Amino acid sequence: MGDSIKKWFSLNLGNSNTKPSGSCGCGNPSGGCGSHNSENTDENAIGEERHKDGFEQVFDVKMDRRSAFKKLTASLMVGAGAITTSCSVIVGDETKEKAQIDWEEQFKGNYKLMSDEEKKGTVDRLVRSYQLRTGKTISMSSKNAEEDVLFGYAFNISKCQGYMDCVTACVEENNQDRSSQMEYIRIHEMEDGKGFNFNEADDNYYHEVPAEGHFYMGTQCFHCDNPPCVEVCPVQATWREDDGLVVVDYDWCVGCRYCMAACPYDGRRFNWSTPEVPEEEVNKNQHYLGNRMRKKGVVEKCTFCVQRSRAGKNPACVEACPTGARIFGNLLDPDSTIRWVLENKKVFRLKEDLGTEPKFWYFMD
Amino acid sequence: MKDKYHILYALSGLFLVTSFFSSCKHQEHEYHNITDKIEAESKDYQGISISSEDFIGDIKTLEISEGAHTFLIPERKSQIKSYTCTECHSKSLAQMQNENEAKKAHWNLGLNHADANTMNCVTCHDGSNMDNLISLTGNTLDFNYSYRLCAQCHTNQFDDWKGGAHGKKIASWAPPRASMTCVNCHNPHDPGFKSRWPAKFNTQTEKERR
Ligand code: SF4
Ligand code: SF4
């Protein structure tokens, strides 16, 4: 609470390394937990932030959902404080730590507005939380966009054979829900000579491919440079990063699905149930904005494998495609292969007239 | 009266301030379209700190220059199991042809590449020196540069490959560019991609559609 750098409220539940406070759990140096005095102090500290509302969070740096939670917080404080003091002998350190992490995670800010330190803080908490819950260690990155990088993608319609290797690789790489068989990529089987006819296309074929008289093309989130999905999000849980990736803060998303309605390309997916990934299949190389485990009721989508692409690797779909139909690279590098494709092949994009400026081009041999 | 002017001033001031802020909000859309943006922002591209070298791993590469393009491709000869070929092929193919007890070392190799009028083994392999390949005009070609052999006929693919529209890159999008060469994806004796079952079928989608 005394920590003025934080943009959100944190509770010290007797975790020894966080704050050298008194014996009580509320972090108040004087007075016992739940005493009238301490409660007042807490309320003042919370009250100080009362003038910051959701609107200012966005335009100002300071942001917290704290004022809205003021009453709740104050009462929880008393409860939590009482529990920790009374049970501190019985309750293990790990339980306390878990509670502490959960608390901080619950009241953290929007990732978009976090400083690098805060980003690292939340990533560390999530890693620790996963460790406490499953006993497994994951690595999670909070790497920011690289200077002078703008990611772009090109898809060769003449090359795609409909093998679906990209879809398989994507699901595994991005820890997508196995129970609902969520897939970011769709491969559409279309009849030759009919152009892009999505109404008649089959994106769930199961026969030997390529089928006679058909061609295949893939869609996924196109990382629009002028993304309508971002405009409509009421809580700014989704935004465009400097390297062009359109990302979602799964902890900030409220699941209203406005973005899904706004996306003209069917690029987004919703978690109707808690995503399930068998523990041994979890990809432990994660990024906060990418393939970390999602929860029920949030939106997710292709991130161009932010955990891979920001490190320098090709996205999983590009790597998995046996035909080389998928080309990925830096649009700002004049010598990159993606630039050569854009400048030398006859490229086009879907629904170009909408002005969404997708950074995903199609071309043919 | 004077008061009125004051109010006007204040109002116009307010208007200026608000219009200033709202124009700030639209700073992101200063380009007409993405092509303009790419062009403008890549003008002073200085290179990036990420390098593909960290991801190429154990793959031995060599640098080639073709036209305006310079990039890395995997080295080939060290990947061929029994190179050098002359360790077995001590005699030329012409000599071997007439031997009755010819050992059938490559019995499992068929040729499913163009038709018999166009190609046979010696269209690409140098019959008198099996360690090398041979061009259509009889020039010796190194196994490491086998793409030049393919480029004799597949000129469009060669152009696209040089530019980066055909083929795959090795692991990373970052510079220096490292691309697979023809034989890393195509079996030169049977270069076409085969029809097969897709890797995945979404039973959930199937259910929902019913
Ligand atoms: S494709 Fe859809 S989800 Fe992706 S950036 Fe564009 S509008 Fe948003
Ligand atoms: S579903 Fe989530 S990301 Fe999409 S608009 Fe609603 S809050 Fe924003």
XYZ file of C-alpha atoms and ligand atoms in Angstrom:
591
model
C 0.000 0.000 0.000
C 2.811 2.315 0.804
C 4.437 1.361 -2.465
C 3.797 4.390 -4.580
C 5.144 2.932 -7.815
C 2.409 0.336 -8.074
C -0.679 1.226 -9.979
C -2.788 -1.259 -8.158
C -3.468 -2.395 -4.693
C -1.632 -5.288 -3.146
C -2.167 -7.107 0.078
C 0.533 -8.548 2.229
C -0.800 -11.811 3.558
C 2.071 -12.428 5.905
C 4.475 -13.158 3.075
C 7.838 -12.505 4.673
C 9.721 -11.184 1.653
C 7.248 -8.563 0.620
C 7.133 -6.106 3.424
C 8.615 -5.783 6.876
C 5.308 -4.955 8.467
C 3.922 -5.917 11.826
C 2.699 -9.356 12.645
C -0.700 -8.802 11.153
C -1.520 -9.601 7.579
C -2.779 -6.294 6.382
C 0.577 -4.644 6.117
C -0.345 -1.886 8.459
C 2.621 -1.003 10.616
C 0.649 0.104 13.612
C -2.383 -1.324 15.287
C -3.766 -4.793 15.005
C -5.574 -6.223 12.062
C -9.182 -5.332 11.832
C -8.836 -2.721 14.510
C -10.703 0.440 13.913
C -7.497 2.331 13.436
C -6.040 0.128 10.748
C -9.225 -0.048 8.822
C -9.296 3.692 8.679
C -5.780 3.859 7.345
C -6.624 1.405 4.678
C -9.666 3.275 3.731
C -7.722 6.455 3.380
C -5.154 4.829 1.198
C -7.851 3.454 -1.015
C -9.835 6.632 -0.916
C -6.930 8.616 -2.254
C -7.465 6.980 -5.574
C -11.153 7.650 -5.676
C -10.874 10.334 -8.333
C -9.356 7.953 -10.865
C -12.043 6.359 -12.933
C -11.880 3.975 -15.847
C -11.698 6.756 -18.366
C -8.691 8.347 -16.765
C -6.924 5.029 -16.570
C -6.735 5.031 -20.273
C -5.648 8.578 -20.842
C -3.570 8.885 -17.756
C -0.959 6.476 -16.540
C -2.555 5.899 -13.195
C -5.113 3.222 -13.411
C -6.726 0.792 -11.083
C -10.054 -0.757 -10.636
C -9.495 0.011 -7.027
C -11.990 2.749 -6.442
C -14.750 0.625 -7.856
C -13.736 -2.106 -5.493
C -13.306 0.205 -2.546
C -16.053 -1.133 -0.410
C -15.327 -4.703 -1.342
C -11.651 -4.259 -0.679
C -12.170 -2.744 2.708
C -14.401 -5.552 3.835
C -12.185 -8.193 2.306
C -9.251 -6.657 4.113
C -10.870 -7.254 7.425
C -11.798 -10.791 6.472
C -8.470 -11.672 4.969
C -6.624 -10.069 7.823
C -8.637 -12.003 10.330
C -8.016 -15.271 8.515
C -4.306 -14.823 8.239
C -3.821 -13.807 11.821
C -5.923 -16.590 13.195
C -4.757 -19.311 10.866
C -1.157 -18.321 10.296
C 0.022 -21.278 12.343
C -1.966 -23.813 10.384
C -1.947 -22.335 6.895
C 1.233 -23.125 5.002
C 3.484 -20.529 3.473
C 2.511 -21.743 0.026
C -1.161 -21.160 0.629
C -0.400 -17.674 1.776
C 1.781 -17.052 -1.211
C -0.907 -18.351 -3.502
C -3.445 -16.043 -1.915
C -1.029 -13.154 -2.167
C -0.419 -13.838 -5.863
C -4.109 -14.248 -6.572
C -4.808 -10.987 -4.871
C -2.180 -9.075 -6.776
C -3.266 -10.647 -10.025
C -6.871 -9.807 -9.351
C -6.122 -6.151 -8.875
C -3.307 -5.624 -11.323
C -3.575 -3.097 -14.122
C -3.977 -3.413 -17.855
C -0.852 -4.949 -19.408
C -0.914 -2.332 -22.136
C -0.239 0.395 -19.590
C 2.297 -1.436 -17.466
C 5.918 -0.424 -17.190
C 8.481 -3.075 -18.054
C 8.984 -3.746 -14.371
C 5.310 -4.293 -13.799
C 5.116 -6.571 -16.805
C 7.916 -8.625 -15.374
C 6.159 -8.606 -12.035
C 2.943 -10.075 -13.351
C 4.793 -12.608 -15.483
C 6.803 -13.729 -12.469
C 3.640 -14.055 -10.428
C 1.970 -16.140 -13.107
C 4.979 -18.424 -13.380
C 5.095 -18.842 -9.606
C 1.375 -19.401 -9.418
C 1.588 -22.147 -12.033
C 4.433 -23.697 -10.105
C 2.486 -23.647 -6.857
C -0.544 -25.182 -8.499
C 0.981 -27.831 -10.725
C 4.535 -28.220 -9.500
C 5.724 -27.567 -13.061
C 7.951 -24.730 -14.147
C 7.090 -22.734 -17.219
C 8.958 -19.876 -18.768
C 6.977 -16.799 -19.630
C 8.250 -13.818 -21.521
C 7.099 -10.224 -21.432
C 9.333 -9.196 -24.312
C 8.243 -5.946 -25.913
C 8.079 -5.149 -29.594
C 11.468 -4.798 -31.257
C 12.402 -1.464 -32.840
C 12.155 -1.336 -36.616
C 9.998 -4.432 -36.853
C 6.537 -4.657 -38.386
C 5.382 -8.213 -38.899
C 3.697 -9.250 -42.103
C 2.528 -12.481 -43.633
C 2.002 -13.778 -47.139
C 0.104 -16.880 -48.191
C 0.640 -18.656 -51.484
C -2.696 -20.033 -52.652
C -1.090 -22.065 -55.421
C 1.068 -23.919 -52.951
C -1.343 -24.826 -50.154
C -2.407 -28.467 -50.435
C -4.797 -28.539 -47.497
C -2.597 -30.808 -45.374
C -3.570 -29.001 -42.122
C -0.089 -29.374 -40.670
C -0.209 -25.681 -39.781
C -3.425 -26.084 -37.782
C -1.983 -28.981 -35.815
C 1.213 -27.102 -35.072
C -0.728 -23.993 -34.065
C -2.947 -25.837 -31.594
C 0.066 -27.444 -29.951
C 2.174 -24.310 -29.910
C -0.528 -22.042 -28.556
C -2.091 -24.287 -25.905
C -5.519 -24.082 -27.458
C -8.453 -25.722 -25.762
C -8.529 -29.395 -26.672
C -12.045 -30.074 -25.423
C -13.701 -27.626 -27.791
C -11.010 -28.270 -30.419
C -10.358 -24.589 -30.851
C -8.352 -23.643 -33.921
C -7.065 -20.194 -34.859
C -6.374 -21.172 -38.458
C -9.033 -22.281 -40.871
C -8.132 -23.912 -44.166
C -10.911 -23.460 -46.676
C -11.386 -25.932 -49.476
C -12.749 -24.063 -52.475
C -13.836 -25.152 -55.873
C -11.634 -24.190 -58.793
C -13.142 -21.543 -60.991
C -15.455 -20.112 -58.370
C -13.067 -17.679 -56.785
C -13.159 -16.986 -53.068
C -16.596 -18.251 -52.279
C -16.624 -18.606 -48.521
C -20.276 -19.564 -48.431
C -19.641 -22.707 -50.377
C -16.177 -23.400 -49.032
C -15.587 -26.349 -46.742
C -13.258 -25.656 -43.828
C -13.724 -29.023 -42.142
C -13.050 -31.472 -44.960
C -11.738 -34.940 -44.272
C -10.641 -36.813 -47.350
C -7.354 -37.139 -49.142
C -5.982 -33.792 -50.159
C -5.544 -32.006 -52.459
C -8.956 -32.961 -53.805
C -9.450 -32.923 -57.539
C -10.763 -29.590 -58.817
C -10.212 -27.724 -55.555
C -7.809 -25.235 -54.140
C -7.021 -24.370 -50.540
C -6.525 -21.130 -48.692
C -6.007 -20.321 -45.041
C -7.424 -17.590 -42.859
C -6.544 -16.531 -39.337
C -6.249 -13.173 -37.584
C -4.707 -10.843 -40.156
C -3.282 -8.396 -37.637
C -4.970 -5.457 -39.268
C -3.080 -2.211 -39.080
C -6.354 -0.432 -38.541
C -8.098 -3.101 -36.505
C -11.830 -2.658 -35.951
C -11.718 -5.225 -33.142
C -9.542 -2.861 -31.125
C -11.837 0.108 -31.645
C -14.854 -1.604 -30.166
C -13.332 -3.125 -27.053
C -14.990 -1.285 -24.158
C -12.139 -1.955 -21.734
C -9.136 -1.745 -24.074
C -8.230 -5.335 -23.426
C -7.053 -5.695 -27.006
C -4.715 -3.412 -28.899
C -2.102 -3.184 -31.597
C 1.504 -3.407 -30.490
C 4.289 -1.443 -32.159
C 5.438 -4.423 -34.194
C 1.940 -4.676 -35.624
C 0.711 -7.608 -33.561
C -2.863 -7.277 -32.380
C -2.925 -8.818 -28.929
C -5.321 -9.508 -26.070
C -4.699 -9.166 -22.345
C -6.612 -12.255 -21.217
C -6.706 -10.915 -17.682
C -8.307 -7.659 -18.742
C -10.823 -9.049 -21.238
C -14.339 -9.136 -19.850
C -15.615 -11.494 -22.498
C -18.174 -9.213 -24.086
C -17.214 -10.490 -27.548
C -17.729 -7.120 -29.199
C -14.395 -7.679 -30.916
C -15.604 -10.930 -32.418
C -18.564 -9.139 -33.891
C -16.383 -6.338 -35.211
C -13.797 -8.554 -36.876
C -14.678 -8.926 -40.548
C -12.413 -11.970 -40.901
C -13.614 -14.375 -38.230
C -10.221 -14.040 -36.607
C -11.200 -14.397 -32.965
C -12.165 -17.331 -30.776
C -14.007 -17.423 -27.482
C -13.487 -19.722 -24.521
C -16.962 -20.950 -23.688
C -15.498 -23.277 -21.094
C -12.253 -23.441 -19.181
C -9.610 -24.403 -21.737
C -8.228 -27.888 -21.217
C -4.738 -28.906 -22.236
C -3.258 -32.162 -20.941
C -0.384 -31.287 -18.644
C 2.199 -33.162 -20.720
C 1.111 -31.301 -23.851
C 1.364 -27.802 -22.401
C 3.860 -25.698 -24.309
C 5.922 -24.233 -21.507
C 7.626 -21.605 -23.610
C 5.090 -18.836 -23.207
C 4.504 -15.140 -23.610
C 2.075 -13.062 -21.575
C 0.341 -11.847 -24.725
C 0.568 -15.187 -26.453
C 0.129 -18.806 -25.555
C -0.097 -18.657 -21.777
C -3.018 -20.532 -20.331
C -6.324 -18.743 -20.840
C -9.399 -18.924 -18.711
C -13.086 -19.343 -19.284
C -14.913 -16.416 -20.838
C -12.078 -14.612 -22.593
C -11.303 -14.028 -26.223
C -8.140 -15.242 -27.899
C -6.700 -15.428 -31.379
C -3.616 -15.853 -33.490
C -0.734 -13.707 -32.250
C 1.698 -14.642 -35.021
C 3.126 -16.782 -32.198
C 4.379 -13.745 -30.283
C 6.426 -16.031 -28.033
C 8.321 -17.226 -31.099
C 8.249 -14.275 -33.476
C 9.531 -11.705 -30.994
C 12.383 -14.034 -30.175
C 13.249 -14.279 -33.876
C 11.680 -17.600 -34.833
C 9.064 -18.171 -37.485
C 5.521 -18.787 -36.256
C 4.633 -22.439 -35.768
C 2.397 -22.530 -38.866
C 5.189 -21.227 -41.079
C 7.579 -23.796 -39.716
C 5.096 -26.659 -40.008
C 3.935 -26.033 -43.567
C 5.642 -28.603 -45.797
C 4.869 -26.716 -49.000
C 6.318 -23.312 -48.185
C 2.956 -21.635 -48.762
C 3.456 -19.442 -45.707
C 5.896 -16.547 -45.696
C 6.545 -14.426 -42.658
C 8.862 -11.529 -42.048
C 9.662 -7.949 -41.247
C 7.875 -5.461 -43.479
C 10.292 -2.698 -42.547
C 13.356 -4.594 -43.742
C 13.719 -3.719 -47.443
C 15.732 -6.909 -47.989
C 13.271 -9.267 -46.358
C 11.580 -11.975 -48.382
C 8.126 -10.720 -47.417
C 8.996 -7.386 -48.990
C 10.136 -9.110 -52.147
C 6.824 -10.946 -52.328
C 4.844 -7.736 -51.881
C 6.871 -5.949 -54.515
C 7.172 -8.703 -57.107
C 4.095 -10.914 -56.863
C 0.506 -10.008 -57.590
C -0.695 -9.766 -54.034
C -4.136 -9.005 -52.671
C -5.907 -9.030 -49.343
C -9.399 -9.949 -48.217
C -12.027 -7.201 -48.046
C -9.473 -4.541 -48.813
C -12.186 -1.934 -49.268
C -13.006 -2.003 -45.557
C -9.834 -0.084 -44.820
C -8.788 -2.483 -42.092
C -5.338 -2.815 -43.679
C -4.680 -6.467 -42.868
C -1.012 -7.349 -42.816
C -1.745 -10.685 -44.463
C -1.441 -10.929 -48.219
C -2.406 -13.674 -50.649
C -0.595 -14.405 -53.864
C -0.214 -17.055 -56.523
C 2.792 -18.500 -58.287
C -20.484 43.155 -23.540
C -16.926 42.666 -22.432
C -17.947 39.653 -20.469
C -19.341 38.130 -23.595
C -16.012 38.440 -25.362
C -14.282 36.828 -22.446
C -16.594 33.919 -22.729
C -15.961 33.713 -26.457
C -12.230 33.685 -25.903
C -12.512 31.069 -23.288
C -14.716 28.959 -25.507
C -12.445 29.211 -28.505
C -9.511 28.377 -26.279
C -11.332 25.345 -25.028
C -12.146 24.331 -28.556
C -8.499 24.598 -29.559
C -7.414 22.508 -26.639
C -9.968 19.786 -27.292
C -9.208 19.654 -30.990
C -5.538 19.343 -30.095
C -6.190 16.370 -27.888
C -8.522 14.634 -30.271
C -6.046 14.997 -33.123
C -3.426 13.400 -30.878
C -5.590 10.369 -30.568
C -5.485 9.818 -34.308
C -1.746 10.067 -34.628
C -1.592 6.406 -35.529
C -3.360 6.930 -38.803
C -0.962 9.408 -40.304
C -0.417 7.223 -43.350
C -2.940 6.791 -46.089
C -2.469 3.045 -46.201
C -0.177 0.290 -45.054
C 1.962 0.434 -48.183
C 2.747 4.097 -47.544
C 3.495 3.303 -43.958
C 5.857 0.464 -44.809
C 7.625 2.623 -47.340
C 7.997 5.589 -45.007
C 8.992 3.681 -41.919
C 11.496 1.457 -43.634
C 13.388 4.404 -45.099
C 15.708 4.614 -42.154
C 15.763 0.928 -41.354
C 18.999 0.291 -39.529
C 18.757 -3.425 -38.981
C 17.612 -5.187 -35.837
C 19.250 -6.806 -32.878
C 17.710 -10.227 -33.515
C 19.710 -12.636 -35.635
C 18.667 -15.871 -37.320
C 22.009 -17.404 -36.401
C 20.720 -18.425 -32.978
C 18.090 -20.646 -34.573
C 19.923 -22.290 -37.438
C 21.499 -24.541 -34.855
C 23.638 -27.411 -36.092
C 22.707 -26.987 -39.725
C 25.853 -26.309 -41.699
C 25.243 -23.523 -44.169
C 27.012 -21.889 -47.071
C 26.475 -18.475 -48.546
C 25.362 -18.119 -52.134
C 24.919 -15.084 -54.346
C 22.426 -15.279 -57.178
C 21.607 -12.070 -58.985
C 20.801 -9.406 -56.424
C 20.259 -11.924 -53.665
C 22.799 -13.218 -51.189
C 21.707 -15.743 -48.599
C 22.550 -18.952 -46.813
C 21.499 -22.443 -47.832
C 22.183 -25.748 -46.063
C 25.375 -27.439 -47.035
C 24.565 -30.682 -48.856
C 27.567 -32.926 -49.245
C 28.004 -33.656 -45.561
C 24.363 -34.777 -45.476
C 24.721 -37.404 -48.187
C 25.203 -40.703 -46.406
C 27.915 -42.292 -48.503
C 29.600 -39.302 -50.004
C 32.011 -39.389 -51.730
C 30.247 -41.512 -54.305
C 33.490 -42.595 -55.912
C 34.250 -44.691 -52.854
C 31.947 -47.234 -54.518
C 31.701 -45.860 -58.039
C 35.268 -46.595 -59.052
C 34.167 -47.210 -62.612
C 32.182 -44.921 -64.856
C 28.509 -45.618 -65.475
C 29.227 -46.545 -69.072
C 31.571 -49.303 -67.939
C 29.189 -50.534 -65.270
C 26.347 -50.848 -67.708
C 28.088 -53.671 -69.525
C 28.986 -55.635 -66.412
C 26.754 -58.591 -65.742
C 27.320 -58.813 -62.017
C 26.437 -55.134 -61.539
C 25.756 -54.550 -57.894
C 22.300 -53.113 -57.429
C 23.084 -50.495 -54.793
C 20.361 -48.033 -55.750
C 17.714 -50.618 -56.579
C 15.171 -48.703 -54.478
C 15.573 -45.510 -56.460
C 13.000 -44.864 -59.102
C 12.781 -41.760 -61.198
C 9.446 -40.008 -61.137
C 10.532 -36.696 -62.571
C 9.479 -35.606 -66.041
C 9.293 -38.422 -68.574
C 11.825 -40.796 -70.029
C 12.290 -38.623 -73.088
C 13.373 -35.734 -70.938
C 15.293 -37.251 -68.093
C 17.296 -40.204 -66.932
C 20.027 -40.572 -64.277
C 22.717 -38.925 -66.322
C 20.646 -35.816 -67.015
C 21.784 -34.695 -63.593
C 24.475 -37.129 -62.484
C 27.886 -37.021 -64.063
C 28.317 -40.562 -65.371
C 32.075 -40.305 -65.527
C 32.539 -38.699 -62.124
C 29.820 -39.659 -59.681
C 31.007 -37.126 -57.061
C 29.532 -34.351 -59.117
C 26.408 -33.346 -60.939
C 26.352 -32.247 -64.514
C 24.525 -29.471 -66.332
C 22.601 -29.937 -69.574
C 25.570 -28.599 -71.472
C 28.009 -30.889 -69.748
C 29.456 -28.564 -67.154
C 30.351 -29.970 -63.768
C 28.161 -28.882 -60.865
C 28.889 -29.324 -57.179
C 26.324 -31.179 -55.052
C 26.234 -28.156 -52.743
C 24.871 -26.044 -55.587
C 22.344 -28.543 -56.878
C 19.709 -25.786 -57.159
C 21.487 -24.629 -60.317
C 20.602 -27.930 -61.863
C 16.926 -27.477 -61.050
C 17.032 -23.877 -62.262
C 17.861 -25.061 -65.779
C 14.223 -25.993 -66.343
C 12.319 -24.499 -63.412
C 13.171 -20.903 -64.136
C 10.043 -19.342 -62.636
C 10.450 -21.280 -59.434
C 14.099 -20.295 -59.378
C 13.221 -16.602 -59.607
C 10.634 -16.931 -56.864
C 13.009 -18.907 -54.705
C 15.768 -16.312 -55.025
C 13.379 -13.571 -54.006
C 11.814 -15.618 -51.253
C 8.324 -16.333 -52.605
C 9.049 -20.015 -53.181
C 10.385 -22.327 -50.505
C 10.914 -22.115 -46.808
C 13.306 -20.313 -44.577
C 15.270 -22.081 -41.909
C 13.718 -21.461 -38.489
C 13.888 -17.667 -38.423
C 12.495 -14.650 -40.217
C 15.373 -12.466 -39.036
C 18.471 -11.614 -41.042
C 20.798 -13.055 -42.201
C 18.419 -14.882 -44.476
C 18.817 -18.651 -44.477
C 16.625 -20.560 -46.923
C 16.082 -24.203 -47.633
C 17.332 -25.268 -51.032
C 15.292 -27.287 -53.564
C 16.265 -30.758 -52.353
C 15.437 -29.953 -48.713
C 11.724 -30.098 -49.575
C 11.608 -31.960 -52.903
C 13.021 -35.390 -53.456
C 14.836 -34.806 -56.764
C 13.939 -38.312 -57.940
C 10.279 -37.790 -57.098
C 9.758 -34.051 -56.622
C 5.967 -33.706 -56.521
C 3.999 -33.341 -53.294
C 1.828 -36.363 -52.634
C -1.832 -36.452 -51.881
C -2.542 -37.617 -48.366
C -4.981 -37.312 -45.483
C -5.096 -33.975 -43.691
C -3.325 -33.948 -40.343
C -6.452 -32.950 -38.493
C -10.190 -33.235 -38.423
C -12.351 -31.190 -36.094
C -15.041 -33.497 -34.729
C -16.474 -30.673 -32.627
C -17.133 -28.512 -35.668
C -18.651 -31.519 -37.375
C -21.024 -32.013 -34.450
C -21.986 -28.342 -34.351
C -22.803 -28.319 -38.035
C -25.214 -31.221 -37.813
S -8.304 -9.957 -38.446
Fe -9.981 -9.498 -37.010
S -9.141 -9.956 -34.995
Fe -7.401 -9.792 -36.385
S -6.760 -7.626 -36.212
Fe -8.174 -7.744 -37.966
S -10.159 -7.250 -37.098
Fe -8.825 -7.754 -35.346
S -14.296 -9.806 -25.606
Fe -12.555 -9.010 -24.452
S -11.106 -8.226 -25.988
Fe -13.083 -8.521 -27.014
S -14.094 -6.532 -26.930
Fe -14.814 -7.666 -25.113
S -13.368 -7.169 -23.491
Fe -12.419 -6.497 -25.422
